[in-house]
Short mmCIF file of C-alpha atoms in Angstrom, two decimals:
data_model
loop_
_atom_site.label_atom_id
_atom_site.label_comp_id
_atom_site.label_asym_id
_atom_site.label_seq_id
_atom_site.Cartn_x
_atom_site.Cartn_y
_atom_site.Cartn_z
CA MET A 1 0.26 0.01 0.11
CA CYS A 2 1.28 3.40 -0.96
CA PRO A 3 1.31 6.13 1.24
CA ILE A 4 -1.14 8.80 0.71
CA VAL A 5 1.50 11.86 1.54
CA LEU A 6 0.66 15.69 1.80
CA SER A 7 3.08 18.27 1.62
CA ASN A 8 2.82 21.43 4.05
CA CYS A 9 4.82 23.41 1.05
CA LEU A 10 1.81 22.55 -1.26
CA PRO A 11 -1.10 25.05 -1.18
CA LEU A 12 -3.46 23.26 0.78
CA PRO A 13 -6.58 23.98 1.69
CA LEU A 14 -6.36 24.08 6.18
CA MET A 15 -7.04 20.66 7.13
CA SER A 16 -4.65 17.91 5.51
CA VAL A 17 -5.03 14.26 6.01
CA LEU A 18 -1.78 12.27 6.23
CA VAL A 19 -1.89 7.79 5.99
CA PHE A 20 0.96 6.28 6.58
CA PRO A 21 1.45 2.56 6.48
CA LEU A 22 1.95 0.43 8.90
CA THR A 23 2.01 0.84 12.25
CA MET A 24 1.49 4.91 12.00
CA THR A 25 -1.34 6.04 12.89
CA LEU A 26 -3.87 8.18 11.22
CA ARG A 27 -3.28 11.96 12.14
CA LYS A 28 -5.04 15.12 11.14
CA ILE A 29 -3.35 17.66 10.68
CA GLU A 30 -4.85 20.90 11.82
CA ASP A 31 -3.17 23.95 10.76
CA LYS A 32 0.61 24.60 8.69
CA GLU A 33 2.06 25.57 12.46
CA GLN A 34 1.21 22.14 13.78
CA SER A 35 2.59 20.73 10.72
CA LYS A 36 5.64 22.31 10.48
CA ARG A 37 6.41 21.46 14.55
CA LEU A 38 5.19 17.70 13.27
CA ILE A 39 8.21 17.83 11.21
CA ALA A 40 10.34 19.47 13.38
CA VAL A 41 9.56 17.03 16.28
CA SER A 42 9.60 13.84 14.26
CA SER A 43 12.98 13.12 14.16
CA GLY A 44 16.41 14.27 15.01
CA ARG A 45 17.82 14.80 11.32
CA SER A 46 19.04 18.18 10.57
CA ASP A 47 16.84 20.88 8.54
CA HIS A 48 18.89 19.59 4.94
CA GLN A 49 17.70 16.31 5.97
CA GLU A 50 14.65 16.99 6.76
CA ARG A 51 14.01 19.16 3.79
CA VAL A 52 14.98 16.40 1.14
CA LEU A 53 12.90 14.38 3.33
CA ARG A 54 9.89 16.52 3.36
CA MET A 55 10.64 16.82 -0.92
CA SER A 56 11.33 13.33 -1.56
CA THR A 57 8.59 12.12 0.53
CA ASN A 58 6.28 14.43 2.04
CA ILE A 59 6.30 12.47 4.65
CA PHE A 60 5.30 14.06 8.54
CA TRP A 61 4.04 11.96 11.47
CA GLN A 62 2.83 12.47 14.71
CA GLU A 63 1.50 9.64 17.52
CA SER A 64 -2.11 10.77 17.62
CA PRO A 65 -2.94 11.93 21.48
CA ILE A 66 -5.08 10.05 23.62
CA GLY A 67 -7.98 12.51 24.66
CA LYS A 68 -10.87 12.68 27.50
CA THR A 69 -12.80 10.36 24.90
CA GLU A 70 -10.00 7.60 24.52
CA ARG A 71 -9.89 7.59 28.63
CA GLN A 72 -13.69 7.69 28.90
CA LYS A 73 -14.12 4.20 26.76
CA LEU A 74 -11.09 2.64 28.33
CA ILE A 75 -12.42 3.14 32.16
CA ASN A 76 -16.21 3.23 30.69
CA GLN A 77 -17.33 5.99 32.80
CA LYS A 78 -17.38 10.51 31.55
CA GLY A 79 -15.35 12.39 33.30
CA CYS A 80 -17.21 14.92 36.08
CA VAL A 81 -16.98 16.95 38.71
CA VAL A 82 -19.57 16.55 42.05
CA TRP A 83 -19.07 19.47 43.89
CA ILE A 84 -19.98 18.95 47.97
CA THR A 85 -21.10 22.27 49.45
CA GLY A 86 -22.38 23.02 52.83
CA LEU A 87 -21.84 24.06 56.05
CA SER A 88 -19.36 22.43 58.46
CA GLY A 89 -20.62 19.34 60.01
CA SER A 90 -23.33 19.48 57.49
CA GLY A 91 -21.59 15.74 56.36
CA LYS A 92 -19.98 16.93 53.09
CA SER A 93 -17.22 14.41 53.59
CA THR A 94 -19.53 11.68 55.48
CA LEU A 95 -21.42 11.54 51.93
CA ALA A 96 -18.31 11.93 49.76
CA CYS A 97 -16.85 8.79 51.15
CA SER A 98 -20.71 7.44 50.87
CA LEU A 99 -20.49 8.21 47.40
CA SER A 100 -16.96 6.68 46.30
CA ARG A 101 -17.48 3.24 47.81
CA GLU A 102 -20.89 2.89 46.27
CA LEU A 103 -19.51 4.18 42.90
CA TYR A 104 -16.15 1.62 43.41
CA THR A 105 -18.95 -1.10 44.40
CA ARG A 106 -20.21 -0.38 40.67
CA GLY A 107 -16.82 -0.43 39.09
CA LYS A 108 -16.49 3.38 38.61
CA LEU A 109 -13.06 5.22 39.42
CA SER A 110 -13.63 8.34 41.99
CA TYR A 111 -11.61 10.57 43.80
CA ILE A 112 -12.29 12.76 47.10
CA LEU A 113 -10.40 16.47 46.56
CA ASP A 114 -10.94 17.78 50.14
CA GLY A 115 -10.70 20.82 51.34
CA ASP A 116 -8.60 19.67 54.95
CA ASN A 117 -6.19 17.70 52.58
CA LEU A 118 -5.50 20.15 49.43
CA ARG A 119 -4.58 22.45 52.16
CA HIS A 120 -1.66 20.43 53.70
CA GLY A 121 -0.69 19.81 49.94
CA LEU A 122 -1.54 21.99 46.91
CA ASN A 123 -2.93 24.81 49.24
CA LYS A 124 -0.57 24.68 51.55
CA ASP A 125 0.68 28.40 50.97
CA LEU A 126 -2.56 29.67 51.53
CA GLY A 127 -3.94 31.08 54.57
CA PHE A 128 -7.55 31.94 55.24
CA LYS A 129 -7.86 35.38 54.58
CA ALA A 130 -10.62 36.60 52.18
CA GLU A 131 -8.38 36.38 48.71
CA ASP A 132 -6.34 33.09 50.29
CA ARG A 133 -9.76 31.40 50.25
CA VAL A 134 -11.05 32.21 46.95
CA GLU A 135 -7.78 30.85 45.71
CA ASN A 136 -7.84 28.06 47.80
CA ILE A 137 -11.54 27.47 45.81
CA ARG A 138 -10.23 28.18 42.10
CA ARG A 139 -7.32 25.68 42.65
CA VAL A 140 -9.52 23.18 43.71
CA GLY A 141 -11.45 23.85 40.85
CA GLU A 142 -8.68 23.63 38.00
CA VAL A 143 -7.39 20.32 39.47
CA ALA A 144 -10.95 18.82 39.70
CA LYS A 145 -10.91 20.03 36.13
CA LEU A 146 -8.30 17.93 35.47
CA PHE A 147 -9.71 15.24 36.66
CA ALA A 148 -12.87 15.16 35.38
CA ASP A 149 -10.79 15.73 31.87
CA ALA A 150 -8.78 12.75 32.73
CA GLY A 151 -12.06 10.97 33.09
CA LEU A 152 -12.46 10.35 37.42
CA ILE A 153 -15.59 11.09 39.05
CA CYS A 154 -13.77 13.70 41.20
CA ILE A 155 -15.79 14.70 44.30
CA ALA A 156 -14.78 17.87 45.96
CA SER A 157 -16.00 18.34 49.58
CA LEU A 158 -15.67 21.60 50.77
CA ILE A 159 -17.89 24.50 52.50
CA SER A 160 -17.01 26.75 49.63
CA PRO A 161 -19.19 29.45 51.04
CA TYR A 162 -19.45 31.98 48.42
CA ARG A 163 -21.87 31.78 45.57
CA LYS A 164 -19.45 33.32 43.08
CA ASP A 165 -16.48 31.16 43.80
CA ARG A 166 -18.77 28.10 42.97
CA ASP A 167 -19.98 29.68 40.08
CA ALA A 168 -16.52 30.73 38.91
CA CYS A 169 -15.60 26.84 39.34
CA ARG A 170 -18.67 26.12 37.28
CA GLU A 171 -17.85 28.57 34.61
CA MET A 172 -14.08 26.42 34.51
CA MET A 173 -15.87 23.33 33.64
CA GLN A 174 -18.24 24.29 30.55
CA GLY A 175 -21.50 23.57 32.52
CA SER A 176 -22.39 20.25 31.74
CA SER A 177 -19.81 18.04 33.64
CA PHE A 178 -20.34 20.17 36.89
CA ILE A 179 -22.77 18.95 39.67
CA GLU A 180 -23.50 20.88 42.75
CA VAL A 181 -24.68 19.09 45.65
CA TYR A 182 -25.98 21.22 48.05
CA MET A 183 -26.22 19.71 51.86
CA ASN A 184 -29.10 21.96 53.29
CA MET A 185 -28.96 20.89 56.68
CA SER A 186 -29.81 23.26 59.66
CA LEU A 187 -27.16 25.18 60.97
CA GLN A 188 -28.57 23.75 64.46
CA LEU A 189 -27.94 19.83 63.15
CA CYS A 190 -24.45 21.29 62.23
CA GLU A 191 -23.53 22.81 65.74
CA ALA A 192 -24.87 20.23 67.40
CA ARG A 193 -22.81 17.50 65.37
CA ASP A 194 -19.90 20.07 66.18
CA PRO A 195 -17.39 16.93 64.89
CA LYS A 196 -14.28 18.66 64.53
CA GLY A 197 -14.89 21.22 67.71
CA LEU A 198 -14.96 23.95 65.27
CA TYR A 199 -18.73 25.56 66.34
CA LYS A 200 -17.66 25.45 70.09
CA LEU A 201 -14.10 27.61 69.51
CA ALA A 202 -16.08 29.69 67.62
CA ARG A 203 -19.12 30.63 70.17
CA ALA A 204 -16.31 31.42 72.22
CA GLY A 205 -14.74 34.04 69.68
CA LYS A 206 -11.47 31.91 69.50
CA ILE A 207 -11.96 31.44 65.49
CA LYS A 208 -13.25 34.47 63.52
CA GLY A 209 -14.86 34.77 60.43
CA PHE A 210 -16.06 31.30 60.89
CA THR A 211 -19.24 29.74 58.41
CA GLY A 212 -22.64 29.71 60.11
CA ILE A 213 -21.19 31.45 63.10
CA ASP A 214 -20.00 35.22 62.14
CA ASP A 215 -19.27 34.60 58.01
CA PRO A 216 -22.04 33.98 55.68
CA TYR A 217 -23.13 30.60 53.81
CA GLU A 218 -24.53 31.94 50.28
CA SER A 219 -26.60 28.88 49.94
CA PRO A 220 -26.47 27.65 45.74
CA LEU A 221 -29.41 29.21 43.89
CA ASN A 222 -29.55 26.22 40.83
CA CYS A 223 -27.70 23.45 42.51
CA GLU A 224 -28.29 20.19 40.44
CA ILE A 225 -29.05 17.72 43.93
CA GLU A 226 -30.31 19.41 47.48
CA LEU A 227 -30.26 16.83 50.41
CA LYS A 228 -32.20 18.16 53.24
CA GLU A 229 -33.03 16.44 56.52
CA LYS A 230 -36.53 14.46 56.23
CA GLU A 231 -39.08 15.23 59.32
CA GLY A 232 -36.32 16.27 61.39
CA GLU A 233 -34.29 13.30 60.18
CA CYS A 234 -30.69 13.57 58.68
CA PRO A 235 -31.09 11.05 55.33
CA SER A 236 -28.49 8.01 55.64
CA PRO A 237 -25.19 8.57 53.95
CA VAL A 238 -25.78 5.71 51.55
CA ALA A 239 -29.29 7.34 50.94
CA MET A 240 -28.03 10.37 49.93
CA ALA A 241 -25.21 8.50 48.07
CA GLU A 242 -27.57 6.22 45.83
CA GLU A 243 -29.67 9.97 45.58
CA VAL A 244 -26.55 11.61 43.63
CA ILE A 245 -25.58 8.06 41.89
CA ALA A 246 -29.08 7.97 40.46
CA TYR A 247 -28.32 11.33 39.18
CA LEU A 248 -24.74 10.44 37.23
CA GLU A 249 -26.60 7.63 35.92
CA ASP A 250 -29.46 9.54 34.63
CA LYS A 251 -27.03 12.24 32.79
CA GLY A 252 -24.88 9.19 31.55
CA PHE A 253 -21.89 10.07 33.67
CA LEU A 254 -21.88 6.00 34.12
CA GLN A 255 -21.14 5.19 30.91
CA ASN A 256 -19.11 6.13 28.13
CA GLN A 257 -21.45 6.89 25.42
CA MET B 1 -10.99 -12.39 61.46
CA GLU B 2 -14.38 -10.09 61.69
CA GLY B 3 -14.52 -8.11 64.36
CA LEU B 4 -13.88 -4.13 65.00
CA ALA B 5 -10.95 -2.01 63.92
CA ILE B 6 -10.32 1.77 65.37
CA ARG B 7 -7.95 3.41 63.51
CA ALA B 8 -6.66 6.61 64.80
CA SER B 9 -4.08 8.94 64.25
CA ARG B 10 -2.08 10.89 66.67
CA PRO B 11 -2.52 11.32 69.79
CA SER B 12 -3.66 7.68 69.87
CA ILE B 13 -7.63 6.99 70.83
CA PHE B 14 -7.44 5.13 74.02
CA CYS B 15 -10.05 2.40 74.90
CA SER B 16 -10.79 1.63 78.40
CA LEU B 17 -11.81 -1.88 78.11
CA PRO B 18 -12.14 -4.16 80.76
CA GLY B 19 -10.16 -7.27 79.85
CA LEU B 20 -8.82 -6.07 76.90
CA GLY B 21 -5.98 -4.46 78.35
CA GLY B 22 -7.75 -0.74 78.56
CA GLY B 23 -7.03 -0.12 81.93
CA ASN B 24 -3.01 -0.48 82.41
CA GLN B 25 -2.73 2.82 80.67
CA GLN B 26 -0.44 1.40 77.55
CA ARG B 27 -0.64 3.14 74.84
CA PRO B 28 -1.38 1.82 71.35
CA PRO B 29 0.86 2.82 68.41
CA SER B 30 0.54 6.41 67.38
CA ASP B 31 -0.86 5.52 64.36
CA GLY B 32 -2.25 2.33 63.42
CA PHE B 33 -5.39 -0.37 64.22
CA LEU B 34 -6.74 -1.70 67.09
CA LYS B 35 -8.44 -4.72 66.86
CA PHE B 36 -11.18 -6.60 68.89
CA PRO B 37 -12.73 -9.68 68.11
CA ALA B 38 -16.50 -9.55 67.65
CA SER B 39 -17.61 -11.69 70.63
CA SER B 40 -16.47 -7.98 72.57
CA ALA B 41 -18.83 -6.61 70.51
CA ASP B 42 -21.66 -6.54 72.76
CA ASN B 43 -24.52 -4.16 74.41
CA SER B 44 -22.52 -3.64 77.00
CA THR B 45 -19.28 -2.82 75.07
CA LYS B 46 -18.58 1.09 75.67
CA LEU B 47 -16.10 2.97 73.90
CA VAL B 48 -15.04 5.92 76.05
CA VAL B 49 -12.87 8.70 74.67
CA ASN B 50 -12.27 10.34 77.69
CA SER B 51 -10.00 13.25 76.83
CA GLY B 52 -10.56 16.30 74.33
CA SER B 53 -7.14 15.31 73.15
CA PHE B 54 -8.18 12.55 71.14
CA HIS B 55 -9.55 12.23 67.46
CA PRO B 56 -10.95 9.35 66.34
CA ILE B 57 -10.20 8.93 62.59
CA SER B 58 -13.40 6.06 62.11
CA ALA B 59 -14.38 2.31 63.31
CA VAL B 60 -14.81 0.47 60.36
CA ASN B 61 -15.97 -3.37 60.34
CA VAL B 62 -13.07 -6.04 59.51
CA SER B 63 -13.86 -8.14 57.32
CA THR B 64 -12.10 -10.17 54.80
CA ARG B 65 -12.54 -8.24 52.17
CA ALA B 66 -12.17 -4.66 54.44
CA SER B 67 -8.48 -2.63 53.82
CA LEU B 68 -7.51 -1.49 56.40
CA THR B 69 -4.81 1.04 55.08
CA ALA B 70 -7.12 3.90 53.74
CA ASP B 71 -6.76 7.38 53.89
CA ILE B 72 -9.96 6.93 56.56
CA PRO B 73 -11.81 10.73 56.64
CA ALA B 74 -12.67 12.40 60.45
CA LEU B 75 -15.72 10.96 61.29
CA SER B 76 -18.25 13.26 60.32
CA GLY B 77 -21.90 13.80 62.54
CA THR B 78 -20.79 11.23 65.28
CA ASN B 79 -19.55 11.41 69.00
CA VAL B 80 -18.53 8.87 70.15
CA LYS B 81 -19.11 10.14 73.83
CA GLU B 82 -22.37 10.56 73.15
CA GLU B 83 -23.01 7.21 71.89
CA ARG B 84 -25.57 8.08 69.49
CA ILE B 85 -24.98 6.23 66.00
CA ASN B 86 -25.18 8.19 63.00
CA GLY B 87 -26.29 6.41 60.19
CA GLU B 88 -26.82 2.39 59.95
CA LYS B 89 -27.71 0.61 62.86
CA LYS B 90 -24.66 -2.05 63.05
CA LYS B 91 -23.46 -4.82 65.24
CA ALA B 92 -21.87 -2.75 67.94
CA ASP B 93 -24.68 -0.26 68.63
CA ASN B 94 -23.18 2.02 70.57
CA ILE B 95 -19.61 2.41 68.46
CA VAL B 96 -20.54 4.97 65.59
CA TRP B 97 -18.79 4.32 62.81
CA HIS B 98 -19.23 5.03 58.64
CA GLU B 99 -17.40 2.44 55.94
CA SER B 100 -13.68 3.37 55.23
CA SER B 101 -13.20 5.45 52.02
CA ILE B 102 -12.12 3.97 48.99
CA CYS B 103 -8.09 3.44 49.24
CA ARG B 104 -5.18 4.00 46.62
CA CYS B 105 -5.27 0.08 46.54
CA ASP B 106 -8.65 -0.29 45.91
CA ARG B 107 -8.20 1.81 43.09
CA GLN B 108 -4.88 0.03 41.73
CA GLU B 109 -7.40 -2.89 41.77
CA LEU B 110 -10.22 -1.69 39.78
CA LEU B 111 -7.72 -0.32 37.32
CA GLN B 112 -5.23 -2.66 37.51
CA GLN B 113 -2.45 -0.51 37.61
CA LYS B 114 -0.42 1.30 39.73
CA GLY B 115 -0.30 5.03 40.17
CA CYS B 116 2.97 6.50 39.57
CA VAL B 117 4.58 9.87 38.16
CA ILE B 118 6.35 9.98 35.14
CA TRP B 119 8.40 13.59 35.39
CA ILE B 120 9.62 13.99 31.64
CA THR B 121 12.39 16.38 31.93
CA GLY B 122 15.03 18.44 28.81
CA LEU B 123 15.73 20.82 27.15
CA SER B 124 12.66 22.80 25.14
CA GLY B 125 12.76 20.79 21.79
CA SER B 126 14.38 17.70 23.34
CA GLY B 127 11.37 15.68 22.22
CA LYS B 128 9.42 15.96 25.82
CA SER B 129 5.96 16.00 24.76
CA THR B 130 6.59 13.49 21.74
CA VAL B 131 7.26 11.04 23.82
CA ALA B 132 4.70 12.20 26.20
CA CYS B 133 1.90 11.38 23.71
CA ALA B 134 3.67 8.40 22.22
CA LEU B 135 3.97 6.85 26.06
CA SER B 136 0.34 7.57 26.75
CA LYS B 137 -0.90 5.77 23.29
CA ALA B 138 1.60 2.95 23.97
CA LEU B 139 -0.11 2.50 27.62
CA PHE B 140 -3.49 3.24 26.54
CA GLU B 141 -3.33 0.14 23.75
CA ARG B 142 -1.88 -2.21 26.89
CA GLY B 143 -5.21 -0.67 28.69
CA LYS B 144 -3.39 1.60 31.11
CA LEU B 145 -4.81 4.98 32.56
CA THR B 146 -2.72 8.01 31.91
CA TYR B 147 -2.82 11.44 31.90
CA THR B 148 -0.34 13.80 30.96
CA LEU B 149 0.34 17.38 32.64
CA ASP B 150 2.07 19.92 30.17
CA GLY B 151 4.02 22.59 31.25
CA ASP B 152 1.84 24.61 28.87
CA ASN B 153 -1.53 23.84 29.19
CA VAL B 154 -1.32 24.32 33.07
CA ARG B 155 -0.04 27.93 32.57
CA HIS B 156 -3.13 28.27 31.14
CA GLY B 157 -5.49 26.97 34.15
CA LEU B 158 -4.44 26.14 37.08
CA ASN B 159 -0.92 28.29 37.13
CA ARG B 160 -2.49 30.90 34.74
CA ASP B 161 -1.72 33.44 37.94
CA LEU B 162 2.29 32.49 37.76
CA THR B 163 4.82 34.90 35.46
CA PHE B 164 8.60 33.42 34.47
CA LYS B 165 10.26 34.90 37.09
CA ALA B 166 11.91 32.49 39.31
CA ASP B 167 9.94 32.48 42.17
CA ASP B 168 6.98 31.43 40.27
CA ARG B 169 8.84 29.12 38.17
CA THR B 170 9.48 27.26 41.24
CA GLU B 171 6.05 27.26 42.17
CA ASN B 172 4.84 26.34 38.92
CA ILE B 173 6.71 22.89 39.46
CA ARG B 174 5.73 22.54 42.91
CA ARG B 175 1.95 22.96 42.07
CA ILE B 176 2.44 19.99 39.00
CA GLY B 177 4.35 17.73 41.85
CA GLU B 178 1.49 18.16 44.15
CA VAL B 179 -1.09 17.67 41.15
CA ALA B 180 0.70 14.63 39.66
CA LYS B 181 1.29 13.58 43.44
CA LEU B 182 -2.60 13.31 43.56
CA PHE B 183 -2.95 11.32 39.93
CA ALA B 184 -0.76 9.06 41.35
CA ASP B 185 -2.64 8.50 44.62
CA VAL B 186 -5.76 7.91 42.24
CA GLY B 187 -3.92 5.36 40.83
CA VAL B 188 -3.13 6.49 37.27
CA ILE B 189 -0.32 6.82 35.45
CA CYS B 190 0.54 10.74 35.31
CA ILE B 191 3.02 11.91 32.64
CA ALA B 192 4.49 15.30 34.15
CA SER B 193 6.22 17.12 30.48
CA LEU B 194 8.51 20.22 31.50
CA ILE B 195 11.79 21.50 31.25
CA SER B 196 11.86 22.08 35.22
CA PRO B 197 15.59 22.80 34.62
CA TYR B 198 16.42 23.00 38.22
CA ARG B 199 17.51 19.66 40.12
CA ARG B 200 16.46 21.28 43.39
CA ASP B 201 12.59 21.42 42.01
CA ARG B 202 12.29 18.07 40.54
CA ASP B 203 14.00 16.62 43.82
CA GLU B 204 11.41 18.67 45.98
CA CYS B 205 8.54 16.90 43.27
CA ARG B 206 10.07 13.29 44.11
CA SER B 207 10.43 13.98 47.98
CA LEU B 208 6.37 14.10 47.86
CA LEU B 209 5.73 11.10 46.47
CA PRO B 210 6.80 7.27 48.30
CA GLU B 211 10.15 5.82 47.14
CA GLY B 212 9.55 4.50 43.33
CA ASP B 213 6.98 6.16 42.42
CA PHE B 214 8.70 8.97 40.81
CA VAL B 215 9.96 7.81 37.52
CA GLU B 216 12.73 10.86 36.31
CA VAL B 217 12.87 10.46 32.67
CA PHE B 218 15.59 12.93 30.89
CA MET B 219 15.69 13.49 27.55
CA ASP B 220 19.15 13.70 27.02
CA VAL B 221 19.70 15.33 23.89
CA PRO B 222 22.36 17.81 22.70
CA LEU B 223 21.65 21.45 23.09
CA SER B 224 22.48 21.80 19.22
CA VAL B 225 20.06 19.20 18.15
CA CYS B 226 16.97 20.97 20.04
CA GLU B 227 18.02 24.58 18.74
CA SER B 228 17.59 22.93 14.94
CA ARG B 229 14.44 21.95 15.86
CA ASP B 230 13.25 25.00 17.06
CA PRO B 231 9.59 23.25 17.17
CA LYS B 232 8.07 26.70 19.07
CA GLY B 233 10.57 29.14 17.38
CA LEU B 234 11.77 30.42 20.69
CA TYR B 235 15.84 29.03 20.20
CA LYS B 236 15.73 31.28 17.09
CA LEU B 237 13.54 34.55 19.27
CA ALA B 238 16.22 34.04 22.65
CA ARG B 239 19.16 34.11 20.07
CA ALA B 240 17.87 37.46 19.05
CA GLY B 241 17.73 38.12 22.44
CA LYS B 242 13.22 38.60 22.47
CA ILE B 243 13.73 36.01 25.24
CA LYS B 244 15.75 36.68 28.45
CA GLY B 245 16.24 33.66 30.63
CA PHE B 246 15.57 30.87 28.13
CA THR B 247 16.74 27.31 29.38
CA GLY B 248 20.10 26.25 27.15
CA ILE B 249 20.94 29.72 26.04
CA ASP B 250 20.70 32.17 29.01
CA ASP B 251 19.33 29.69 31.86
CA PRO B 252 20.98 26.92 32.98
CA TYR B 253 19.56 23.50 32.66
CA GLU B 254 20.68 21.17 35.78
CA ALA B 255 20.96 17.26 34.04
CA PRO B 256 19.65 14.36 36.77
CA LEU B 257 22.45 13.18 38.50
CA ASN B 258 20.27 9.78 39.57
CA CYS B 259 16.98 9.50 37.20
CA GLU B 260 15.30 6.29 36.55
CA VAL B 261 15.20 6.55 32.34
CA VAL B 262 17.64 8.34 30.44
CA LEU B 263 16.71 8.66 26.96
CA LYS B 264 19.91 9.55 25.13
CA HIS B 265 19.40 10.95 21.82
CA THR B 266 21.75 8.84 18.55
CA GLY B 267 20.76 10.17 15.38
CA ASP B 268 19.77 6.69 14.51
CA ASP B 269 15.99 6.53 14.06
CA VAL B 270 15.15 3.45 14.55
CA SER B 271 16.39 3.49 18.59
CA SER B 272 15.49 7.10 19.30
CA SER B 273 12.14 7.01 17.54
CA PRO B 274 9.20 8.17 20.45
CA HIS B 275 7.76 5.13 19.69
CA GLN B 276 10.95 2.98 21.35
CA MET B 277 11.84 5.58 23.31
CA ALA B 278 7.86 5.10 25.09
CA GLU B 279 8.84 1.22 24.76
CA ASN B 280 11.82 1.89 27.18
CA ILE B 281 9.55 3.89 29.70
CA ILE B 282 6.91 0.43 29.61
CA SER B 283 10.09 -1.98 30.57
CA TYR B 284 11.34 0.44 33.33
CA LEU B 285 7.57 0.33 34.79
CA GLN B 286 6.56 -3.53 34.17
CA ASN B 287 10.17 -4.40 35.77
CA LYS B 288 9.05 -2.18 38.82
CA GLY B 289 5.37 -3.48 38.57
CA TYR B 290 3.47 -0.44 37.82
CA LEU B 291 1.55 -2.32 35.06
CA GLU B 292 -0.34 -4.59 36.94
CA GLY B 293 -2.75 -4.17 40.28
#
């Protein structure tokens, strides 16, 4: 089989297609700049050698990259971000944990990005000043976006009290793969739980600017899922996880088509 | 062994359970599991946390399937002192618990691979992106999940607030290292492809990961070859003085001293083809067990 070759020296339409036999893969060359680059990276040849080769065979190639579609096909799911927001003690981490477990039993790959664990790694240079909080959310959003692009179901679990910051993360994901889950539990319930003892410290004035006590929580106006107490009882973590999973299933995130 | 295991971080949980050594003030290891046989987990058993300094992480049901190596999130919505169950009722009614989160080994099992970071370093034009591309494709063909972090794409997203000043370059590398670490923890084979010219910065990234999970790949290509390629036209601009501090021209590249893989340019098309270089890396990964669960 003879290769069908096209040269970037000829006046060609913007989209050029190269077919090369045997082990090389089909690669659409999007524009002339890219095609020039492809020639340059294909080998360690000198410019002269490249020119000779180009004129004699007009062959240039590049392995096509593995993209989101391929990754999704490989692991049979669509990447997305499940952004769990709510007051401290509303059960975000519990839900995240339960959700990741339920997804795992269905053979789906997920990962939890937790406000706390990120602050010891990527965000360890950030404090709790207003601008640092904004930057904290921004970075989590950007990482979640990368994870979604990799095909993962990324579960971000953080108070994220300001609507503007959550909306900015939603913008980053280009809409469809950002699923906002609002843990709508009363302050009373959260404070009664006080799993980390922070409400007590905040009430005693030992922590300033604590969400729900002396800093506002702006509830979502248009979230995809709202989880709340039913007749004064909080649903079980598994029940809440099932509700999120039903949504993901319905929207096609748990398959690759 | 069926029963209960309680994992705690420092300070350790201290359980005053008669008959189980709880009365002798012996402190358990600072980070580990205390296991109780199932027979002890009856209605009369009380797990008492009697100091504000205790921070139980979680109580999990131990079964032959359960993984005890998880990073288990803090108990949420629970209060061991109140002996109240929040969630499903289990055998031991007065122990508050939730299922452990999925851990790294669970994900490895699911993906049939071990997460790691392939850190490809070298001059501009040395072929880092080309090898990254070939590597991700070759691994995909073997059914392995990879993700490429490229200096360029990250600078448009996560690192868009950073400039090319020295501090920002260090911060650029640091953040990429931290993100790569997260990917490796997921179980993804994360390919980071960036010049990363300073040894200290690369070594910092290495230190973030467990031993062996940071695979440094050096694109050993002479400056003359890189410059002759000049895929982005940057050497030309640097020589003309239009870019300052360009690696290889007026900023140093510090070659690795102890990297895992060296891809040396030989001028021979076969041995230095991207495909062959990718296969070299894959052989390394295979030998070290990263391509199995």
